Amino acid sequence: MRKLRSNEVFKPGAFPQHTYVSRMSADFPVTYEFRLEQALQTVGFLTSIIGPSKTGKTVLCEKVIGLDKMISLTGNDFKNSTNFWLTIANKVGLSLVGEQTETNSMQGKGMAGVTESKSSSITEKYQTGKDRVIDFFKEHDLVLVLDDFHTAPEEMQFDMAYQLKDAIRKEFKAIVISLPHRADDAIRKNPDLSGRLSLINIEPWQEAALKEIATTGFKALAVEITDEMANQLARESILSPQLMQSICLNLALLLHVDKDKDEQPHEITDKAQLELAYRVTSINFPYDDVVKKLTAGPPTRGQKRKTYELPSGNQADIYHLIMRAIALDPPIISITIDELKKRIDLLFEEKTDKPDRKKIKDAIEQVQGIISDSDVFYQVFEWKDEQIYILDPIFLFYLRWGVAV
Ligand SMILES: Nc1ncnc2c1ncn2[C@@H]1O[C@H](COP(=O)(O)OP(=O)(O)OP(=O)(O)O)[C@@H](O)[C@H]1O
Ligand SMILES: [Mg+2]
C-alpha cells in the first residue's frame, strides 16, 4: 500500500478521512453520526444542527451523507436571491427555465395525436420549479445542507423555513446548520415547524476525543507517539479538533515524515518537539491586531501608564500583565478573578510591587469595554460574573505560543 502523506492524514481545513473521530452525543448513549442518520431517516422532519464554530458540524454532514450526495449551500448564497428554489436548482445544475421551454416546444410540434405523452407534458408544464427540485433530490437521493444559516438575511430565513416546511412533507431531505446564540429562531422557534424538527446540539470537544485524532493520525503515518505526548497535544488544542489537526500536521512536517522513508522510524517523545510545533502552528493565525488592541488598553490622554517591574527586569503595564496571565499554564477557558490574581502574582517574585485585585478587575472591565465596542473578530473573550470566558480557543493558543506579550 502507498504510504500516506502528512497532509492526507491531518486536514485542518477539510474532511479528515484518515483521522475522523466519532464522538458520543452528550447525554445520549449514541454517536453524533447515529443521530444524524436517525434524523435523516425520519421522513417529513427537518434537521437542525447547532454548535460552536469549528466543532465539526460540516464534517459530520460530510461523513454521514457522503460528499457526492450532499448539496451544500450557505446562508450567504441567499443574500441576493429572491427565489429559494431557483438558487438550489442552479447549484445542482437543474435548469428550471429550460425544462419549461422544452415542454412548450413539444406542444408546438403538434403531438396532439399521442394522448399519453401530451398529458404527461402538460403535467410537467404545470409542475412548479419547487416540485422539480424536490423530485430531482429524491431521484438522486440528495440531501440539502444549509450551512451557516445565520448568515442569510433575516427575512430570507423565514421564507426559507416556510419553503422547507412544505418540502419536507414531500420527503425532501434538508439540514440547517447554525452557530449557537445566532438567530436560528426562524427554524427552532418557528411554530410551523414545531413537532417536525430533529434537533442536534454539538457539544464542545473533550480531551479524550482530541487525543484520538493525534493517536490515529500518527499511527497511520507510522510515527510513534508516547501517551504522555498525545495527552499534552490534547490539552493544548483547547476544545478544537481543527487546532489539533493543525498542530499534528506541523509536527509531522517538522519531523519530515514524508521524506527520508528508509531512515530511522520517527518518534515523538519530547516536549521540545511539541513546543516547536505549537510555535510553527501559531505563525499564520491572524490575532496580531487583536493582541495589540487589547494590550493597549483604553486611551491614556497623554498620561503615562503605571508599569511594574518583572523579575526579568522588563516593565509591563496592567494590560500586558493580564494577557500574560491568561497565557500561563495550564490553558483554561474560564478564569475567575481569584485565579487571575494568582496567575499575575506568579509572574512576579516575592515582595515586589504588584497590582491588587481591584486594579486587575478595573483593568479587565476596561478591556471588556474595548471588546464590546469592536468587531466580532475581536470578541475573543468575555468578562462576565467575575470570570473571563475564552470564546475563541485559537486566540488562547496564539497568546500562549504566537507572541510575546
Ligand atoms: N469528527 C472529527 N474528527 C476529526 N477532525 C475533525 C472532526 N470534526 C472536525 N474536525 C476538524 O475540524 C475542522 C473543522 O470542522 P468543520 O468545518 O466541520 O467545523 P464547523 O463546525 O462546520 O465550523 P464552522 O462553524 O466554521 O462552519 C475540520 O476540517 C477537521 O480538521
Ligand atoms: Mg461549517
Short mmCIF file of C-alpha atoms and ligand atoms in Angstrom, two decimals:
data_model
loop_
_atom_site.label_atom_id
_atom_site.label_comp_id
_atom_site.label_asym_id
_atom_site.label_seq_id
_atom_site.Cartn_x
_atom_site.Cartn_y
_atom_site.Cartn_z
CA MET A 1 0.00 0.00 0.00
CA ARG A 2 1.16 3.51 -0.77
CA LYS A 3 2.44 5.36 2.23
CA LEU A 4 0.12 8.17 3.28
CA ARG A 5 1.43 11.70 3.36
CA SER A 6 1.12 14.00 6.37
CA ASN A 7 -1.29 16.34 4.59
CA GLU A 8 -3.57 13.46 3.63
CA VAL A 9 -3.77 12.33 7.23
CA PHE A 10 -4.08 15.64 9.05
CA LYS A 11 -6.54 18.02 7.42
CA PRO A 12 -7.25 21.17 9.40
CA GLY A 13 -9.43 22.68 6.70
CA ALA A 14 -11.21 19.78 5.07
CA PHE A 15 -12.78 16.37 5.58
CA PRO A 16 -10.28 14.28 7.58
CA GLN A 17 -10.81 10.86 6.07
CA HIS A 18 -7.97 9.18 7.98
CA THR A 19 -8.35 10.98 11.30
CA TYR A 20 -12.10 11.30 11.59
CA VAL A 21 -13.14 10.74 15.20
CA SER A 22 -16.64 9.62 16.01
CA ARG A 23 -17.90 11.14 19.26
CA MET A 24 -20.68 10.12 21.60
CA SER A 25 -23.53 12.56 21.69
CA ALA A 26 -23.83 14.36 25.04
CA ASP A 27 -26.48 12.82 27.33
CA PHE A 28 -27.39 10.04 24.90
CA PRO A 29 -25.65 6.67 24.53
CA VAL A 30 -25.23 7.02 20.76
CA THR A 31 -22.82 8.78 18.42
CA TYR A 32 -23.48 12.03 16.58
CA GLU A 33 -23.31 10.06 13.32
CA PHE A 34 -26.10 7.82 14.53
CA ARG A 35 -28.20 10.82 15.50
CA LEU A 36 -27.79 12.45 12.12
CA GLU A 37 -28.60 9.16 10.42
CA GLN A 38 -31.70 8.81 12.59
CA ALA A 39 -32.74 12.37 11.77
CA LEU A 40 -32.36 11.80 8.04
CA GLN A 41 -34.34 8.60 8.22
CA THR A 42 -37.22 10.40 9.86
CA VAL A 43 -39.28 11.25 6.84
CA GLY A 44 -41.07 14.58 6.95
CA PHE A 45 -38.75 16.14 9.53
CA LEU A 46 -36.22 18.93 9.14
CA THR A 47 -32.83 18.51 10.85
CA SER A 48 -31.35 21.43 12.78
CA ILE A 49 -27.69 21.23 13.84
CA ILE A 50 -26.35 23.85 16.22
CA GLY A 51 -22.82 24.00 17.58
CA PRO A 52 -19.91 26.35 18.27
CA SER A 53 -17.61 27.39 15.47
CA LYS A 54 -15.17 24.76 14.18
CA THR A 55 -16.54 21.86 16.18
CA GLY A 56 -17.16 19.65 13.17
CA LYS A 57 -20.71 20.43 12.06
CA THR A 58 -19.92 20.42 8.35
CA VAL A 59 -17.59 17.45 8.64
CA LEU A 60 -20.31 15.47 10.43
CA CYS A 61 -22.68 16.01 7.49
CA GLU A 62 -19.96 15.04 5.03
CA LYS A 63 -19.29 11.85 6.98
CA VAL A 64 -22.91 10.74 7.23
CA ILE A 65 -24.26 11.88 3.88
CA GLY A 66 -21.14 11.46 1.77
CA LEU A 67 -19.72 14.25 -0.37
CA ASP A 68 -21.41 13.04 -3.53
CA LYS A 69 -24.91 13.10 -2.04
CA MET A 70 -24.61 16.34 -0.13
CA ILE A 71 -25.69 19.59 -1.75
CA SER A 72 -24.28 22.35 0.36
CA LEU A 73 -25.34 25.99 0.27
CA THR A 74 -24.68 28.66 2.87
CA GLY A 75 -26.94 31.38 4.20
CA ASN A 76 -24.80 33.79 2.24
CA ASP A 77 -25.79 32.20 -1.07
CA PHE A 78 -29.28 33.57 -0.49
CA LYS A 79 -28.16 37.13 0.13
CA ASN A 80 -29.15 38.49 -3.23
CA SER A 81 -31.62 35.82 -4.05
CA THR A 82 -35.33 36.18 -4.21
CA ASN A 83 -36.12 32.64 -5.21
CA PHE A 84 -35.10 29.89 -2.85
CA TRP A 85 -35.72 27.02 -5.27
CA LEU A 86 -34.03 28.69 -8.19
CA THR A 87 -30.88 29.13 -6.12
CA ILE A 88 -30.90 25.43 -5.26
CA ALA A 89 -31.69 24.42 -8.86
CA ASN A 90 -28.72 26.46 -10.06
CA LYS A 91 -26.49 24.74 -7.55
CA VAL A 92 -27.35 21.26 -8.83
CA GLY A 93 -27.30 22.38 -12.45
CA LEU A 94 -31.01 21.90 -12.94
CA SER A 95 -32.42 24.33 -15.45
CA LEU A 96 -35.97 25.21 -14.49
CA VAL A 97 -36.49 27.63 -17.36
CA GLY A 98 -35.08 25.22 -19.92
CA GLU A 99 -37.47 22.43 -18.92
CA GLN A 100 -40.49 24.58 -19.46
CA THR A 101 -39.34 25.69 -22.91
CA GLU A 102 -38.85 22.09 -23.87
CA THR A 103 -42.40 21.20 -22.81
CA ASN A 104 -43.78 24.10 -24.84
CA SER A 105 -41.85 23.18 -27.92
CA MET A 106 -43.21 19.63 -27.77
CA GLN A 107 -46.69 21.04 -27.83
CA GLY A 108 -45.69 23.31 -30.67
CA LYS A 109 -44.69 20.35 -32.74
CA GLY A 110 -48.27 19.19 -32.66
CA MET A 111 -48.07 15.92 -30.78
CA ALA A 112 -51.78 16.05 -30.13
CA GLY A 113 -52.29 12.58 -31.57
CA VAL A 114 -50.23 10.93 -28.83
CA THR A 115 -52.61 11.38 -25.96
CA GLU A 116 -50.36 9.91 -23.27
CA SER A 117 -47.30 11.99 -23.95
CA LYS A 118 -49.44 15.07 -24.35
CA SER A 119 -50.98 14.72 -20.93
CA SER A 120 -47.63 13.98 -19.33
CA SER A 121 -46.08 17.01 -20.97
CA ILE A 122 -48.89 19.15 -19.67
CA THR A 123 -48.43 17.84 -16.14
CA GLU A 124 -44.77 18.65 -16.45
CA LYS A 125 -45.56 22.12 -17.61
CA TYR A 126 -47.63 22.85 -14.56
CA GLN A 127 -45.15 21.37 -12.18
CA THR A 128 -43.50 24.22 -10.32
CA GLY A 129 -39.78 24.80 -10.07
CA LYS A 130 -40.05 23.75 -6.48
CA ASP A 131 -41.53 20.36 -7.33
CA ARG A 132 -38.90 19.75 -9.94
CA VAL A 133 -36.13 20.42 -7.43
CA ILE A 134 -37.77 18.15 -4.86
CA ASP A 135 -38.16 15.35 -7.41
CA PHE A 136 -34.61 15.78 -8.56
CA PHE A 137 -33.32 15.48 -4.99
CA LYS A 138 -35.44 12.39 -4.34
CA GLU A 139 -34.49 10.74 -7.59
CA HIS A 140 -30.77 11.16 -6.87
CA ASP A 141 -31.05 10.59 -3.13
CA LEU A 142 -29.58 14.02 -2.34
CA VAL A 143 -29.63 15.93 0.91
CA LEU A 144 -29.70 19.72 1.08
CA VAL A 145 -27.36 21.19 3.71
CA LEU A 146 -27.96 24.85 4.50
CA ASP A 147 -24.71 25.73 6.23
CA ASP A 148 -24.20 28.88 8.31
CA PHE A 149 -27.92 29.56 8.12
CA HIS A 150 -27.45 32.59 10.39
CA THR A 151 -25.65 34.40 7.52
CA ALA A 152 -28.85 34.59 5.45
CA PRO A 153 -30.80 37.86 5.71
CA GLU A 154 -33.47 37.60 8.37
CA GLU A 155 -36.49 37.98 6.06
CA MET A 156 -34.98 35.31 3.85
CA GLN A 157 -34.58 32.95 6.82
CA PHE A 158 -38.31 32.98 7.42
CA ASP A 159 -39.06 32.43 3.78
CA MET A 160 -36.59 29.56 3.67
CA ALA A 161 -38.24 27.98 6.71
CA TYR A 162 -41.63 28.33 5.05
CA GLN A 163 -40.40 26.73 1.84
CA LEU A 164 -38.72 23.91 3.74
CA LYS A 165 -41.81 23.22 5.79
CA ASP A 166 -43.73 22.29 2.72
CA ALA A 167 -40.87 20.47 1.05
CA ILE A 168 -40.14 18.12 3.94
CA ARG A 169 -43.71 16.88 3.83
CA LYS A 170 -42.92 15.82 0.29
CA GLU A 171 -39.99 13.82 1.63
CA PHE A 172 -37.33 16.34 0.72
CA LYS A 173 -34.29 15.89 2.97
CA ALA A 174 -32.73 19.02 4.44
CA ILE A 175 -30.37 20.03 7.24
CA VAL A 176 -29.97 23.52 8.62
CA ILE A 177 -26.70 24.38 10.41
CA SER A 178 -26.22 27.38 12.72
CA LEU A 179 -23.95 28.75 15.40
CA PRO A 180 -25.38 28.93 18.93
CA HIS A 181 -26.78 32.30 20.06
CA ARG A 182 -27.24 33.36 16.45
CA ALA A 183 -30.67 33.92 15.08
CA ASP A 184 -31.99 30.45 14.43
CA ASP A 185 -35.45 31.49 15.53
CA ALA A 186 -36.73 31.01 12.01
CA ILE A 187 -36.16 27.29 12.50
CA ARG A 188 -36.18 26.25 16.14
CA LYS A 189 -38.74 28.77 17.34
CA ASN A 190 -40.95 28.60 14.29
CA PRO A 191 -44.36 27.29 15.38
CA ASP A 192 -44.98 25.96 11.87
CA LEU A 193 -42.04 23.62 12.25
CA SER A 194 -42.62 22.51 15.83
CA GLY A 195 -43.03 18.77 16.08
CA ARG A 196 -41.28 18.40 12.74
CA LEU A 197 -37.69 19.03 13.80
CA SER A 198 -34.81 16.75 14.68
CA LEU A 199 -32.50 18.78 16.92
CA ILE A 200 -28.81 18.02 17.22
CA ASN A 201 -26.65 20.16 19.50
CA ILE A 202 -22.92 19.68 19.04
CA GLU A 203 -21.11 19.87 22.37
CA PRO A 204 -17.54 21.07 22.94
CA TRP A 205 -14.76 18.55 22.37
CA GLN A 206 -13.22 16.70 25.30
CA GLU A 207 -9.55 15.85 25.59
CA ALA A 208 -10.05 12.11 25.01
CA ALA A 209 -11.59 12.65 21.58
CA LEU A 210 -8.98 15.24 20.64
CA LYS A 211 -6.25 12.83 21.65
CA GLU A 212 -7.69 10.22 19.32
CA ILE A 213 -7.04 12.50 16.32
CA ALA A 214 -3.34 12.51 17.20
CA THR A 215 -3.01 8.80 18.01
CA THR A 216 -4.95 7.62 14.94
CA GLY A 217 -3.12 10.00 12.63
CA PHE A 218 0.41 9.26 13.77
CA LYS A 219 -0.34 5.56 13.65
CA ALA A 220 -1.38 5.97 10.02
CA LEU A 221 1.93 7.71 9.37
CA ALA A 222 3.87 5.01 11.25
CA VAL A 223 5.12 7.57 13.78
CA GLU A 224 5.43 6.53 17.42
CA ILE A 225 3.96 8.94 19.94
CA THR A 226 4.03 8.41 23.68
CA ASP A 227 0.81 8.56 25.64
CA GLU A 228 2.14 11.49 27.63
CA MET A 229 2.87 13.49 24.45
CA ALA A 230 -0.56 12.71 22.99
CA ASN A 231 -2.16 13.94 26.23
CA GLN A 232 -0.20 17.14 26.04
CA LEU A 233 -1.34 17.73 22.46
CA ALA A 234 -4.94 17.22 23.52
CA ARG A 235 -4.60 19.66 26.38
CA GLU A 236 -3.01 22.26 24.13
CA SER A 237 -5.61 22.04 21.39
CA ILE A 238 -8.14 23.51 23.83
CA LEU A 239 -11.52 22.19 22.63
CA SER A 240 -10.61 22.49 18.95
CA PRO A 241 -10.30 19.49 16.62
CA GLN A 242 -9.13 21.89 13.94
CA LEU A 243 -6.29 23.14 16.10
CA MET A 244 -5.33 19.54 16.85
CA GLN A 245 -5.26 18.76 13.13
CA SER A 246 -3.07 21.83 12.51
CA ILE A 247 -0.61 21.09 15.30
CA CYS A 248 -0.25 17.44 14.24
CA LEU A 249 0.27 18.40 10.61
CA ASN A 250 3.02 20.82 11.57
CA LEU A 251 4.58 18.29 13.91
CA ALA A 252 4.67 15.74 11.08
CA LEU A 253 6.16 18.31 8.70
CA LEU A 254 8.82 19.27 11.23
CA LEU A 255 9.73 15.59 11.60
CA HIS A 256 10.00 15.26 7.79
CA VAL A 257 7.93 12.10 7.91
CA ASP A 258 7.14 12.34 4.18
CA LYS A 259 10.80 12.39 3.24
CA ASP A 260 13.63 10.04 4.23
CA LYS A 261 11.40 6.96 4.13
CA ASP A 262 14.06 4.37 4.83
CA GLU A 263 15.69 6.16 7.66
CA GLN A 264 15.12 5.64 11.37
CA PRO A 265 11.49 5.33 12.46
CA HIS A 266 10.12 8.64 13.70
CA GLU A 267 9.20 9.14 17.32
CA ILE A 268 7.55 11.85 19.34
CA THR A 269 8.83 11.58 22.86
CA ASP A 270 9.97 15.03 23.72
CA LYS A 271 8.14 18.13 24.90
CA ALA A 272 10.52 20.37 22.94
CA GLN A 273 9.29 18.80 19.68
CA LEU A 274 5.74 19.73 20.61
CA GLU A 275 6.63 23.25 21.62
CA LEU A 276 8.32 23.90 18.32
CA ALA A 277 5.21 22.59 16.54
CA TYR A 278 2.99 24.91 18.62
CA ARG A 279 5.08 27.91 17.64
CA VAL A 280 5.13 26.96 13.98
CA THR A 281 1.36 26.38 14.06
CA SER A 282 0.67 29.82 15.51
CA ILE A 283 2.64 31.62 12.76
CA ASN A 284 -0.31 32.07 10.45
CA PHE A 285 -3.00 32.86 12.98
CA PRO A 286 -4.35 36.37 12.48
CA TYR A 287 -4.51 37.68 16.04
CA ASP A 288 -1.70 40.19 15.99
CA ASP A 289 -4.07 43.16 15.85
CA VAL A 290 -6.34 41.70 18.48
CA VAL A 291 -3.48 41.33 20.94
CA LYS A 292 -2.23 44.83 20.14
CA LYS A 293 -5.65 46.32 20.70
CA LEU A 294 -6.31 44.52 23.97
CA THR A 295 -2.88 45.16 25.46
CA ALA A 296 -3.06 48.83 24.52
CA GLY A 297 -5.96 49.35 26.94
CA PRO A 298 -8.09 52.50 26.86
CA PRO A 299 -6.65 55.87 25.73
CA THR A 300 -4.36 57.38 28.37
CA ARG A 301 -4.93 61.00 27.35
CA GLY A 302 -1.24 61.76 27.34
CA GLN A 303 -0.57 60.37 30.84
CA LYS A 304 1.98 57.68 31.30
CA ARG A 305 0.51 54.41 32.48
CA LYS A 306 1.99 52.79 35.58
CA THR A 307 4.31 49.87 34.88
CA TYR A 308 5.52 47.03 37.06
CA GLU A 309 8.96 45.54 37.06
CA LEU A 310 9.10 41.84 36.28
CA PRO A 311 11.88 39.52 37.53
CA SER A 312 13.44 39.71 34.07
CA GLY A 313 13.94 43.44 34.58
CA ASN A 314 11.31 44.24 31.92
CA GLN A 315 8.49 46.64 32.61
CA ALA A 316 4.87 45.72 31.90
CA ASP A 317 1.63 47.61 32.44
CA ILE A 318 -1.53 46.04 33.83
CA TYR A 319 -2.95 45.19 30.37
CA HIS A 320 0.15 43.28 29.37
CA LEU A 321 0.17 41.51 32.74
CA ILE A 322 -3.42 40.34 32.24
CA MET A 323 -2.65 38.88 28.81
CA ARG A 324 0.45 37.17 30.12
CA ALA A 325 -1.51 35.69 33.00
CA ILE A 326 -4.19 34.33 30.67
CA ALA A 327 -1.44 32.72 28.59
CA LEU A 328 0.10 30.85 31.53
CA ASP A 329 -0.07 27.10 32.07
CA PRO A 330 -2.43 25.30 32.10
CA PRO A 331 -4.56 26.66 29.24
CA ILE A 332 -8.08 27.13 30.66
CA ILE A 333 -11.14 28.66 29.09
CA SER A 334 -12.77 30.17 32.14
CA ILE A 335 -10.62 32.09 34.56
CA THR A 336 -12.03 33.54 37.78
CA ILE A 337 -10.77 36.84 39.13
CA ASP A 338 -9.09 34.97 42.01
CA GLU A 339 -7.31 32.65 39.62
CA LEU A 340 -6.24 35.60 37.52
CA LYS A 341 -4.86 37.39 40.59
CA LYS A 342 -2.94 34.21 41.49
CA ARG A 343 -1.56 33.97 37.97
CA ILE A 344 -0.47 37.60 37.95
CA ASP A 345 1.28 37.07 41.29
CA LEU A 346 3.12 34.14 39.73
CA LEU A 347 4.62 36.49 37.16
CA PHE A 348 6.41 38.28 40.00
CA GLU A 349 8.87 37.06 42.55
CA GLU A 350 8.05 37.67 46.19
CA LYS A 351 7.56 41.11 47.70
CA THR A 352 7.69 43.40 44.73
CA ASP A 353 5.11 45.99 43.80
CA LYS A 354 2.27 44.14 42.07
CA PRO A 355 -1.30 45.07 41.16
CA ASP A 356 -4.07 44.25 43.64
CA ARG A 357 -7.37 42.53 42.90
CA LYS A 358 -9.26 45.76 42.41
CA LYS A 359 -6.75 47.17 39.98
CA ILE A 360 -6.91 43.94 37.96
CA LYS A 361 -10.68 43.93 37.94
CA ASP A 362 -10.91 47.56 36.83
CA ALA A 363 -8.49 46.87 34.00
CA ILE A 364 -10.44 43.83 32.77
CA GLU A 365 -13.60 45.87 32.77
CA GLN A 366 -11.81 48.36 30.54
CA VAL A 367 -10.71 45.56 28.22
CA GLN A 368 -14.26 44.23 28.10
CA GLY A 369 -15.38 47.72 27.07
CA ILE A 370 -12.88 47.72 24.22
CA ILE A 371 -14.02 44.26 23.11
CA SER A 372 -17.69 45.21 23.20
CA ASP A 373 -17.04 48.25 21.03
CA SER A 374 -15.10 46.26 18.43
CA ASP A 375 -15.94 43.96 15.52
CA VAL A 376 -16.93 40.34 16.05
CA PHE A 377 -13.39 39.37 15.15
CA TYR A 378 -12.15 40.97 18.38
CA GLN A 379 -14.65 39.16 20.57
CA VAL A 380 -12.12 36.62 21.77
CA PHE A 381 -13.20 36.57 25.38
CA GLU A 382 -15.94 37.84 27.59
CA TRP A 383 -15.80 39.17 31.16
CA LYS A 384 -18.96 38.06 32.92
CA ASP A 385 -19.86 37.11 36.52
CA GLU A 386 -16.31 37.85 37.69
CA GLN A 387 -14.83 35.42 35.18
CA ILE A 388 -13.07 35.61 31.89
CA TYR A 389 -14.61 33.22 29.38
CA ILE A 390 -12.44 32.48 26.39
CA LEU A 391 -14.74 32.48 23.35
CA ASP A 392 -12.11 31.69 20.76
CA PRO A 393 -9.78 28.85 21.76
CA ILE A 394 -7.40 29.60 18.92
CA PHE A 395 -6.84 33.08 20.36
CA LEU A 396 -5.76 31.48 23.64
CA PHE A 397 -3.39 29.23 21.75
CA TYR A 398 -1.97 32.25 19.92
CA LEU A 399 -1.48 34.08 23.20
CA ARG A 400 0.45 31.10 24.56
CA TRP A 401 2.66 30.42 21.55
CA GLY A 402 2.36 33.13 18.96
CA VAL A 403 3.55 36.33 20.55
CA ALA A 404 5.50 37.54 23.50
CA VAL A 405 3.16 39.97 25.25
N1 LIG B 1 -15.04 14.35 13.86
C1 LIG B 1 -13.87 14.92 13.57
N2 LIG B 1 -12.74 14.18 13.60
C2 LIG B 1 -11.55 14.75 13.30
N3 LIG B 1 -11.38 16.04 12.97
C3 LIG B 1 -12.47 16.82 12.94
C4 LIG B 1 -13.76 16.29 13.24
N4 LIG B 1 -14.65 17.29 13.15
C5 LIG B 1 -13.96 18.39 12.79
N5 LIG B 1 -12.65 18.12 12.65
C6 LIG B 1 -11.59 19.07 12.24
O1 LIG B 1 -12.05 20.40 12.45
C7 LIG B 1 -12.15 21.10 11.20
C8 LIG B 1 -13.37 22.00 11.23
O2 LIG B 1 -14.56 21.24 11.14
P1 LIG B 1 -15.87 21.81 10.45
O3 LIG B 1 -15.50 22.67 9.31
O4 LIG B 1 -16.77 20.68 10.21
O5 LIG B 1 -16.43 22.70 11.64
P2 LIG B 1 -17.77 23.56 11.63
O6 LIG B 1 -18.41 23.32 12.96
O7 LIG B 1 -18.55 23.28 10.41
O8 LIG B 1 -17.14 25.04 11.61
P3 LIG B 1 -17.85 26.42 11.15
O9 LIG B 1 -18.69 26.85 12.30
O10 LIG B 1 -16.70 27.34 10.93
O11 LIG B 1 -18.63 26.13 9.90
C9 LIG B 1 -12.20 20.00 10.13
O12 LIG B 1 -11.73 20.46 8.89
C10 LIG B 1 -11.30 18.95 10.75
O13 LIG B 1 -9.94 19.28 10.55
MG MG B 2 -19.12 24.53 8.83
#
